[in-house]
PDB file of C-alpha atoms and ligand atoms in Angstrom:
ATOM      1  CA  UNK A 297     118.292  13.767 136.661  1.00 52.00           C
ATOM      2  CA  UNK A 298     120.615  11.752 138.875  1.00 67.00           C
ATOM      3  CA  UNK A 299     121.498   8.192 137.877  1.00 71.00           C
ATOM      4  CA  UNK A 300     120.645   5.680 140.603  1.00 75.00           C
ATOM      5  CA  UNK A 301     123.840   4.003 141.815  1.00 80.00           C
ATOM      6  CA  UNK A 302     124.151   0.254 141.367  1.00 90.00           C
ATOM      7  CA  UNK A 303     123.619  -0.991 144.890  1.00 94.00           C
ATOM      8  CA  UNK A 304     125.608  -4.192 144.412  1.00 95.00           C
ATOM      9  CA  UNK A 305     128.666  -2.172 143.318  1.00 95.00           C
ATOM     10  CA  UNK A 306     128.355   0.176 146.293  1.00 97.00           C
ATOM     11  CA  UNK A 307     128.023  -2.737 148.702  1.00 97.00           C
ATOM     12  CA  UNK A 308     131.120  -4.359 147.232  1.00 97.00           C
ATOM     13  CA  UNK A 309     133.202  -1.165 147.441  1.00 97.00           C
ATOM     14  CA  UNK A 310     132.123  -0.662 151.040  1.00 98.00           C
ATOM     15  CA  UNK A 311     132.950  -4.248 151.934  1.00 97.00           C
ATOM     16  CA  UNK A 312     136.311  -4.151 150.111  1.00 98.00           C
ATOM     17  CA  UNK A 313     137.543  -0.639 150.909  1.00 98.00           C
ATOM     18  CA  UNK A 314     135.376   0.636 153.775  1.00 98.00           C
ATOM     19  CA  UNK A 315     134.160   3.667 151.832  1.00 98.00           C
ATOM     20  CA  UNK A 316     132.631   4.607 148.516  1.00 98.00           C
ATOM     21  CA  UNK A 317     132.112   7.941 146.759  1.00 98.00           C
ATOM     22  CA  UNK A 318     128.928   8.524 144.755  1.00 98.00           C
ATOM     23  CA  UNK A 319     129.367  11.507 142.451  1.00 97.00           C
ATOM     24  CA  UNK A 320     125.702  12.048 141.512  1.00 96.00           C
ATOM     25  CA  UNK A 321     123.213  10.992 144.164  1.00 97.00           C
ATOM     26  CA  UNK A 322     121.144  14.193 144.400  1.00 98.00           C
ATOM     27  CA  UNK A 323     120.139  17.026 142.103  1.00 98.00           C
ATOM     28  CA  UNK A 324     121.344  20.587 142.815  1.00 98.00           C
ATOM     29  CA  UNK A 325     117.782  21.556 143.833  1.00 98.00           C
ATOM     30  CA  UNK A 326     117.619  18.660 146.305  1.00 98.00           C
ATOM     31  CA  UNK A 327     120.924  19.689 147.877  1.00 98.00           C
ATOM     32  CA  UNK A 328     119.770  23.304 148.003  1.00 98.00           C
ATOM     33  CA  UNK A 329     116.894  22.293 150.317  1.00 98.00           C
ATOM     34  CA  UNK A 330     119.487  20.939 152.750  1.00 98.00           C
ATOM     35  CA  UNK A 331     121.767  23.955 152.325  1.00 98.00           C
ATOM     36  CA  UNK A 332     118.842  26.271 153.157  1.00 98.00           C
ATOM     37  CA  UNK A 333     117.968  24.313 156.292  1.00 98.00           C
ATOM     38  CA  UNK A 334     121.568  24.204 157.523  1.00 98.00           C
ATOM     39  CA  UNK A 335     122.270  27.843 156.625  1.00 98.00           C
ATOM     40  CA  UNK A 336     119.263  28.838 158.735  1.00 97.00           C
ATOM     41  CA  UNK A 337     120.773  27.012 161.715  1.00 97.00           C
ATOM     42  CA  UNK A 338     124.377  28.161 161.248  1.00 97.00           C
ATOM     43  CA  UNK A 339     123.049  31.711 160.793  1.00 96.00           C
ATOM     44  CA  UNK A 340     121.936  31.677 164.424  1.00 95.00           C
ATOM     45  CA  UNK A 341     124.543  29.289 165.757  1.00 94.00           C
ATOM     46  CA  UNK A 342     125.027  31.308 168.952  1.00 92.00           C
ATOM     47  CA  UNK A 343     121.292  31.188 169.722  1.00 94.00           C
ATOM     48  CA  UNK A 344     120.949  27.393 169.393  1.00 95.00           C
ATOM     49  CA  UNK A 345     120.708  25.287 172.556  1.00 94.00           C
ATOM     50  CA  UNK A 346     124.172  24.775 174.029  1.00 91.00           C
ATOM     51  CA  UNK A 347     123.718  21.001 173.941  1.00 91.00           C
ATOM     52  CA  UNK A 348     123.408  21.159 170.132  1.00 94.00           C
ATOM     53  CA  UNK A 349     126.561  23.114 169.339  1.00 93.00           C
ATOM     54  CA  UNK A 350     130.297  22.584 169.458  1.00 89.00           C
ATOM     55  CA  UNK A 351     133.197  24.645 168.241  1.00 87.00           C
ATOM     56  CA  UNK A 352     135.685  22.058 167.018  1.00 87.00           C
ATOM     57  CA  UNK A 353     138.310  24.778 166.731  1.00 80.00           C
ATOM     58  CA  UNK A 354     137.980  25.805 170.368  1.00 68.00           C
ATOM     59  CA  UNK A 355     140.993  25.389 172.605  1.00 59.00           C
ATOM     60  CA  UNK A 356     141.386  25.853 176.345  1.00 53.00           C
ATOM     61  CA  UNK A 357     137.622  25.962 176.801  1.00 51.00           C
ATOM     62  CA  UNK A 358     137.267  29.024 174.562  1.00 54.00           C
ATOM     63  CA  UNK A 359     134.004  28.634 172.703  1.00 58.00           C
ATOM     64  CA  UNK A 360     133.334  30.474 169.475  1.00 62.00           C
ATOM     65  CA  UNK A 361     132.351  29.664 165.939  1.00 69.00           C
ATOM     66  CA  UNK A 362     135.753  28.879 164.445  1.00 86.00           C
ATOM     67  CA  UNK A 363     134.749  25.423 163.248  1.00 91.00           C
ATOM     68  CA  UNK A 364     131.086  25.192 164.182  1.00 93.00           C
ATOM     69  CA  UNK A 365     129.405  21.815 164.517  1.00 95.00           C
ATOM     70  CA  UNK A 366     125.686  21.297 165.036  1.00 96.00           C
ATOM     71  CA  UNK A 367     124.503  18.058 166.624  1.00 95.00           C
ATOM     72  CA  UNK A 368     121.138  16.677 165.486  1.00 96.00           C
ATOM     73  CA  UNK A 369     120.351  19.517 163.054  1.00 98.00           C
ATOM     74  CA  UNK A 370     117.342  17.479 161.925  1.00 97.00           C
ATOM     75  CA  UNK A 371     115.851  17.747 165.420  1.00 95.00           C
ATOM     76  CA  UNK A 372     116.383  21.514 165.375  1.00 96.00           C
ATOM     77  CA  UNK A 373     115.035  21.968 161.837  1.00 96.00           C
ATOM     78  CA  UNK A 374     112.607  19.103 161.304  1.00 95.00           C
ATOM     79  CA  UNK A 375     112.161  20.013 157.618  1.00 97.00           C
ATOM     80  CA  UNK A 376     115.568  18.407 157.063  1.00 98.00           C
ATOM     81  CA  UNK A 377     113.969  15.007 157.771  1.00 97.00           C
ATOM     82  CA  UNK A 378     111.429  15.669 155.010  1.00 98.00           C
ATOM     83  CA  UNK A 379     113.998  16.479 152.314  1.00 98.00           C
ATOM     84  CA  UNK A 380     114.551  14.201 149.340  1.00 98.00           C
ATOM     85  CA  UNK A 381     118.184  13.997 150.433  1.00 98.00           C
ATOM     86  CA  UNK A 382     117.210  12.504 153.785  1.00 98.00           C
ATOM     87  CA  UNK A 383     114.633  10.120 152.362  1.00 98.00           C
ATOM     88  CA  UNK A 384     116.899   8.868 149.575  1.00 98.00           C
ATOM     89  CA  UNK A 385     119.791   8.466 151.995  1.00 98.00           C
ATOM     90  CA  UNK A 386     117.689   6.370 154.370  1.00 97.00           C
ATOM     91  CA  UNK A 387     116.420   4.223 151.497  1.00 97.00           C
ATOM     92  CA  UNK A 388     119.961   3.679 150.247  1.00 97.00           C
ATOM     93  CA  UNK A 389     121.242   2.860 153.742  1.00 97.00           C
ATOM     94  CA  UNK A 390     118.489   0.236 154.035  1.00 96.00           C
ATOM     95  CA  UNK A 391     119.494  -1.281 150.705  1.00 96.00           C
ATOM     96  CA  UNK A 392     123.134  -1.381 151.776  1.00 97.00           C
ATOM     97  CA  UNK A 393     122.873  -2.524 155.386  1.00 95.00           C
ATOM     98  CA  UNK A 394     119.582  -4.398 155.172  1.00 93.00           C
ATOM     99  CA  UNK A 395     116.023  -4.122 156.425  1.00 88.00           C
ATOM    100  CA  UNK A 396     115.605  -2.699 159.906  1.00 86.00           C
ATOM    101  CA  UNK A 397     118.340  -0.123 159.340  1.00 92.00           C
ATOM    102  CA  UNK A 398     117.418   3.040 161.197  1.00 91.00           C
ATOM    103  CA  UNK A 399     118.500   6.629 161.343  1.00 93.00           C
ATOM    104  CA  UNK A 400     120.619   7.073 164.431  1.00 91.00           C
ATOM    105  CA  UNK A 401     122.226  10.504 164.442  1.00 93.00           C
ATOM    106  CA  UNK A 402     123.080  13.499 162.290  1.00 97.00           C
ATOM    107  CA  UNK A 403     125.485  16.380 162.588  1.00 97.00           C
ATOM    108  CA  UNK A 404     126.844  19.134 160.423  1.00 98.00           C
ATOM    109  CA  UNK A 405     130.343  20.579 160.332  1.00 97.00           C
ATOM    110  CA  UNK A 406     131.143  23.911 158.740  1.00 96.00           C
ATOM    111  CA  UNK A 407     134.673  24.946 157.847  1.00 95.00           C
ATOM    112  CA  UNK A 408     134.837  28.628 156.963  1.00 94.00           C
ATOM    113  CA  UNK A 409     137.099  29.833 154.121  1.00 94.00           C
ATOM    114  CA  UNK A 410     140.831  29.654 154.878  1.00 93.00           C
ATOM    115  CA  UNK A 411     140.233  27.416 157.876  1.00 92.00           C
ATOM    116  CA  UNK A 412     143.382  25.517 158.853  1.00 91.00           C
ATOM    117  CA  UNK A 413     141.456  22.939 160.877  1.00 90.00           C
ATOM    118  CA  UNK A 414     142.097  19.405 159.709  1.00 92.00           C
ATOM    119  CA  UNK A 415     139.715  16.732 160.986  1.00 94.00           C
ATOM    120  CA  UNK A 416     142.210  14.253 162.395  1.00 94.00           C
ATOM    121  CA  UNK A 417     142.427  10.631 161.302  1.00 96.00           C
ATOM    122  CA  UNK A 418     140.025   8.515 163.297  1.00 96.00           C
ATOM    123  CA  UNK A 419     137.614   5.614 163.280  1.00 96.00           C
ATOM    124  CA  UNK A 420     134.083   6.556 164.345  1.00 93.00           C
ATOM    125  CA  UNK A 421     133.870   3.361 166.356  1.00 90.00           C
ATOM    126  CA  UNK A 422     136.641   4.481 168.695  1.00 89.00           C
ATOM    127  CA  UNK A 423     134.210   6.940 170.269  1.00 80.00           C
ATOM    128  CA  UNK A 424     131.687   4.169 170.931  1.00 74.00           C
ATOM    129  CA  UNK A 425     133.190   1.408 172.962  1.00 62.00           C
ATOM    130  CA  UNK A 426     129.959  -0.412 173.734  1.00 65.00           C
ATOM    131  CA  UNK A 427     131.272  -3.408 171.786  1.00 66.00           C
ATOM    132  CA  UNK A 428     127.761  -4.102 170.493  1.00 71.00           C
ATOM    133  CA  UNK A 429     127.673  -5.904 167.153  1.00 75.00           C
ATOM    134  CA  UNK A 430     126.354  -2.803 165.418  1.00 81.00           C
ATOM    135  CA  UNK A 431     126.872  -2.009 161.734  1.00 89.00           C
ATOM    136  CA  UNK A 432     126.953   1.706 161.094  1.00 93.00           C
ATOM    137  CA  UNK A 433     127.083   3.679 157.868  1.00 97.00           C
ATOM    138  CA  UNK A 434     127.888   7.396 157.587  1.00 98.00           C
ATOM    139  CA  UNK A 435     126.800   9.446 154.602  1.00 98.00           C
ATOM    140  CA  UNK A 436     128.800  12.642 154.197  1.00 98.00           C
ATOM    141  CA  UNK A 437     126.914  15.107 152.026  1.00 98.00           C
ATOM    142  CA  UNK A 438     128.469  18.464 151.130  1.00 98.00           C
ATOM    143  CA  UNK A 439     126.197  21.381 150.219  1.00 98.00           C
ATOM    144  CA  UNK A 440     128.561  22.559 147.455  1.00 98.00           C
ATOM    145  CA  UNK A 441     131.254  20.970 145.306  1.00 98.00           C
ATOM    146  CA  UNK A 442     134.250  20.095 147.437  1.00 98.00           C
ATOM    147  CA  UNK A 443     137.848  19.469 146.432  1.00 98.00           C
ATOM    148  CA  UNK A 444     140.998  18.765 148.391  1.00 98.00           C
ATOM    149  CA  UNK A 445     141.542  22.511 148.795  1.00 97.00           C
ATOM    150  CA  UNK A 446     138.047  22.965 150.285  1.00 96.00           C
ATOM    151  CA  UNK A 447     138.233  20.223 152.903  1.00 97.00           C
ATOM    152  CA  UNK A 448     136.993  17.023 151.272  1.00 98.00           C
ATOM    153  CA  UNK A 449     137.067  13.683 153.063  1.00 98.00           C
ATOM    154  CA  UNK A 450     139.905  11.175 152.743  1.00 98.00           C
ATOM    155  CA  UNK A 451     140.148   7.523 153.660  1.00 98.00           C
ATOM    156  CA  UNK A 452     142.597   4.718 154.256  1.00 98.00           C
ATOM    157  CA  UNK A 453     141.339   1.863 152.058  1.00 98.00           C
ATOM    158  CA  UNK A 454     140.738  -1.473 153.840  1.00 97.00           C
ATOM    159  CA  UNK A 455     141.377   0.104 157.235  1.00 97.00           C
ATOM    160  CA  UNK A 456     137.963  -1.155 158.402  1.00 97.00           C
ATOM    161  CA  UNK A 457     139.210  -4.728 158.341  1.00 96.00           C
ATOM    162  CA  UNK A 458     141.592  -4.574 161.276  1.00 91.00           C
ATOM    163  CA  UNK A 459     139.231  -3.830 164.187  1.00 90.00           C
ATOM    164  CA  UNK A 460     139.577  -0.799 166.432  1.00 91.00           C
ATOM    165  CA  UNK A 461     143.103   0.568 166.032  1.00 93.00           C
ATOM    166  CA  UNK A 462     145.164   2.370 168.684  1.00 94.00           C
ATOM    167  CA  UNK A 463     144.285   6.067 169.026  1.00 94.00           C
ATOM    168  CA  UNK A 464     145.909   8.932 170.911  1.00 93.00           C
ATOM    169  CA  UNK A 465     144.569  12.150 172.372  1.00 90.00           C
ATOM    170  CA  UNK A 466     145.248  15.318 170.411  1.00 87.00           C
ATOM    171  CA  UNK A 467     146.758  18.279 172.253  1.00 82.00           C
ATOM    172  CA  UNK A 468     144.406  21.268 172.439  1.00 74.00           C
ATOM    173  CA  UNK A 469     141.495  19.382 170.946  1.00 78.00           C
ATOM    174  CA  UNK A 470     139.139  18.327 173.666  1.00 73.00           C
ATOM    175  CA  UNK A 471     137.830  14.811 173.168  1.00 76.00           C
ATOM    176  CA  UNK A 472     139.555  14.295 169.817  1.00 85.00           C
ATOM    177  CA  UNK A 473     141.253  10.958 169.248  1.00 91.00           C
ATOM    178  CA  UNK A 474     143.687  10.363 166.388  1.00 94.00           C
ATOM    179  CA  UNK A 475     144.504   6.984 164.869  1.00 95.00           C
ATOM    180  CA  UNK A 476     148.160   6.245 165.548  1.00 95.00           C
ATOM    181  CA  UNK A 477     150.605   5.671 162.725  1.00 92.00           C
ATOM    182  CA  UNK A 478     148.449   6.370 159.661  1.00 95.00           C
ATOM    183  CA  UNK A 479     150.473   6.143 156.462  1.00 95.00           C
ATOM    184  CA  UNK A 480     149.051   9.093 154.523  1.00 94.00           C
ATOM    185  CA  UNK A 481     150.624   7.916 151.288  1.00 96.00           C
ATOM    186  CA  UNK A 482     148.014   5.150 151.192  1.00 96.00           C
ATOM    187  CA  UNK A 483     145.076   7.542 151.701  1.00 98.00           C
ATOM    188  CA  UNK A 484     142.518   8.317 149.017  1.00 98.00           C
ATOM    189  CA  UNK A 485     141.014  11.812 148.684  1.00 98.00           C
ATOM    190  CA  UNK A 486     137.313  11.984 147.866  1.00 98.00           C
ATOM    191  CA  UNK A 487     136.530  15.270 146.119  1.00 98.00           C
ATOM    192  CA  UNK A 488     132.856  15.507 145.156  1.00 98.00           C
ATOM    193  CA  UNK A 489     130.785  17.522 142.707  1.00 98.00           C
ATOM    194  CA  UNK A 490     127.544  19.146 143.835  1.00 98.00           C
ATOM    195  CA  UNK A 491     125.032  16.349 144.442  1.00 98.00           C
ATOM    196  CA  UNK A 492     127.665  13.820 145.459  1.00 98.00           C
ATOM    197  CA  UNK A 493     128.119  11.960 148.732  1.00 98.00           C
ATOM    198  CA  UNK A 494     130.710   9.699 150.263  1.00 98.00           C
ATOM    199  CA  UNK A 495     129.809   6.742 152.462  1.00 98.00           C
ATOM    200  CA  UNK A 496     131.950   5.026 155.071  1.00 98.00           C
ATOM    201  CA  UNK A 497     131.683   2.291 157.672  1.00 97.00           C
ATOM    202  CA  UNK A 498     131.965   2.616 161.447  1.00 94.00           C
ATOM    203  CA  UNK A 499     135.531   1.208 161.441  1.00 95.00           C
ATOM    204  CA  UNK A 500     137.014   3.011 158.409  1.00 98.00           C
ATOM    205  CA  UNK A 501     139.944   5.322 159.183  1.00 98.00           C
ATOM    206  CA  UNK A 502     139.136   8.771 157.797  1.00 98.00           C
ATOM    207  CA  UNK A 503     139.985  12.433 158.035  1.00 97.00           C
ATOM    208  CA  UNK A 504     138.953  15.670 156.306  1.00 97.00           C
ATOM    209  CA  UNK A 505     141.322  18.242 154.870  1.00 97.00           C
ATOM    210  CA  UNK A 506     141.452  21.845 156.095  1.00 95.00           C
ATOM    211  CA  UNK A 507     139.535  24.334 153.987  1.00 96.00           C
ATOM    212  CA  UNK A 508     142.212  26.371 152.217  1.00 96.00           C
ATOM    213  CA  UNK A 509     139.645  27.577 149.690  1.00 95.00           C
ATOM    214  CA  UNK A 510     137.613  30.759 149.485  1.00 95.00           C
ATOM    215  CA  UNK A 511     134.196  29.124 149.990  1.00 96.00           C
ATOM    216  CA  UNK A 512     132.482  27.886 153.102  1.00 97.00           C
ATOM    217  CA  UNK A 513     132.514  24.110 153.351  1.00 98.00           C
ATOM    218  CA  UNK A 514     129.418  22.656 154.945  1.00 98.00           C
ATOM    219  CA  UNK A 515     128.668  18.958 155.216  1.00 98.00           C
ATOM    220  CA  UNK A 516     125.587  17.189 156.530  1.00 98.00           C
ATOM    221  CA  UNK A 517     126.530  13.826 157.987  1.00 98.00           C
ATOM    222  CA  UNK A 518     123.851  11.183 158.467  1.00 98.00           C
ATOM    223  CA  UNK A 519     124.483   8.014 160.421  1.00 96.00           C
ATOM    224  CA  UNK A 520     122.434   4.874 159.937  1.00 95.00           C
ATOM    225  CA  UNK A 521     122.719   1.730 161.970  1.00 92.00           C
ATOM    226  CA  UNK A 522     121.535  -1.848 162.115  1.00 88.00           C
ATOM    227  CA  UNK A 523     120.017  -3.801 163.733  1.00 73.00           C
ATOM    228  CA  UNK A 524     117.303  -1.854 165.450  1.00 59.00           C
ATOM    229  CA  UNK A 525     117.017  -4.408 168.224  1.00 56.00           C
ATOM    230  CA  UNK A 526     120.363  -3.203 169.547  1.00 57.00           C
ATOM    231  CA  UNK A 527     119.771   0.333 170.671  1.00 60.00           C
ATOM    232  CA  UNK A 528     122.450   1.138 173.209  1.00 62.00           C
ATOM    233  CA  UNK A 529     120.844   2.851 176.193  1.00 71.00           C
ATOM    234  CA  UNK A 530     123.413   5.631 175.892  1.00 71.00           C
ATOM    235  CA  UNK A 531     122.315   6.404 172.304  1.00 74.00           C
ATOM    236  CA  UNK A 532     118.681   6.486 173.289  1.00 78.00           C
ATOM    237  CA  UNK A 533     119.409   8.705 176.315  1.00 82.00           C
ATOM    238  CA  UNK A 534     121.570  11.013 174.181  1.00 82.00           C
ATOM    239  CA  UNK A 535     118.706  11.649 171.824  1.00 85.00           C
ATOM    240  CA  UNK A 536     116.117  12.093 174.562  1.00 88.00           C
ATOM    241  CA  UNK A 537     118.328  14.680 176.274  1.00 89.00           C
ATOM    242  CA  UNK A 538     118.703  16.570 173.000  1.00 89.00           C
ATOM    243  CA  UNK A 539     114.974  16.478 172.343  1.00 89.00           C
ATOM    244  CA  UNK A 540     114.262  17.787 175.835  1.00 90.00           C
ATOM    245  CA  UNK A 541     116.721  20.699 175.473  1.00 90.00           C
ATOM    246  CA  UNK A 542     115.425  21.528 172.006  1.00 91.00           C
ATOM    247  CA  UNK A 543     111.800  21.586 173.203  1.00 90.00           C
ATOM    248  CA  UNK A 544     112.785  23.965 176.009  1.00 89.00           C
ATOM    249  CA  UNK A 545     114.762  26.132 173.570  1.00 88.00           C
ATOM    250  CA  UNK A 546     111.793  26.276 171.152  1.00 86.00           C
ATOM    251  CA  UNK A 547     109.547  27.607 173.914  1.00 84.00           C
ATOM    252  CA  UNK A 548     112.003  30.400 174.781  1.00 79.00           C
ATOM    253  CA  UNK A 549     112.960  31.042 171.134  1.00 71.00           C
ATOM    254  CA  UNK A 550     109.333  31.484 169.974  1.00 62.00           C
TER     255      UNK A 550
HETATM  256  O1  AKG B 750     133.371  16.917 158.001  1.00 85.46           O
HETATM  257  C1  AKG B 750     134.424  16.691 158.583  1.00 85.46           C
HETATM  258  O2  AKG B 750     135.305  17.540 158.668  1.00 85.46           O
HETATM  259  C2  AKG B 750     134.677  15.361 159.239  1.00 85.46           C
HETATM  260  C3  AKG B 750     133.515  14.437 159.291  1.00 85.46           C
HETATM  261  C4  AKG B 750     133.828  13.155 159.984  1.00 85.46           C
HETATM  262  O3  AKG B 750     134.931  12.875 160.378  1.00 85.46           O
HETATM  263  C5  AKG B 750     132.765  12.185 160.198  1.00 85.46           C
HETATM  264  O4  AKG B 750     131.623  12.425 159.779  1.00 85.46           O
HETATM  265  O5  AKG B 750     133.023  11.127 160.789  1.00 85.46           O
END
């Protein structure tokens, strides 16, 4: 049995620090459902629609599976939306952000064993410059225990309070932006046991360690947002495009 987190405490940690780790949010069996769904997708990564896949480790336009990322895995494998993990995450997001909070986007990043790829320091908001007064919450859910060695998340406490910070492009990483001048000595690592999750806000500066371990590190990342009335056209179009490509892929994949 998992112990329900005290919502007031989580809300306070998020407001104060910009992130909060929850060590026991799901049971091993509940996480296994997610692991099975994601493994099925990563197992045929090369056959997924091109619009749904990225290789974060790719340089110079070389595309492989060095650090594979799947966009909208829950559109590709709809059973993911029916998992306890998804339903509990949505319910918790609604308790934290308020009624009308909706599921906006999901992705999954896999770092194979001995993968030197560090997810660079960034604020999620820097990639979305719409300026809309949107509150967004990310839930980072690993499918196995994760320590510093395996590529856990890390955060700069209170970094969400200073607005969007200056970022710079990262050589050989297409599209990646890195927060300038992060003082890593102030960062907090968030290792998690199986069944844990770590939550962060749209503005919180974060990064993930490389995976120096011997196990594959897979995380499912769910993003929730509020209010629903503010659906940026770009977000809506992004999803529609994905759904269209996935429908086409399903017809040819059948
Ligand atoms: O899983 C990772 O390596 C990074 C995830 C991340 O940066 C995010 O979800 O915003």
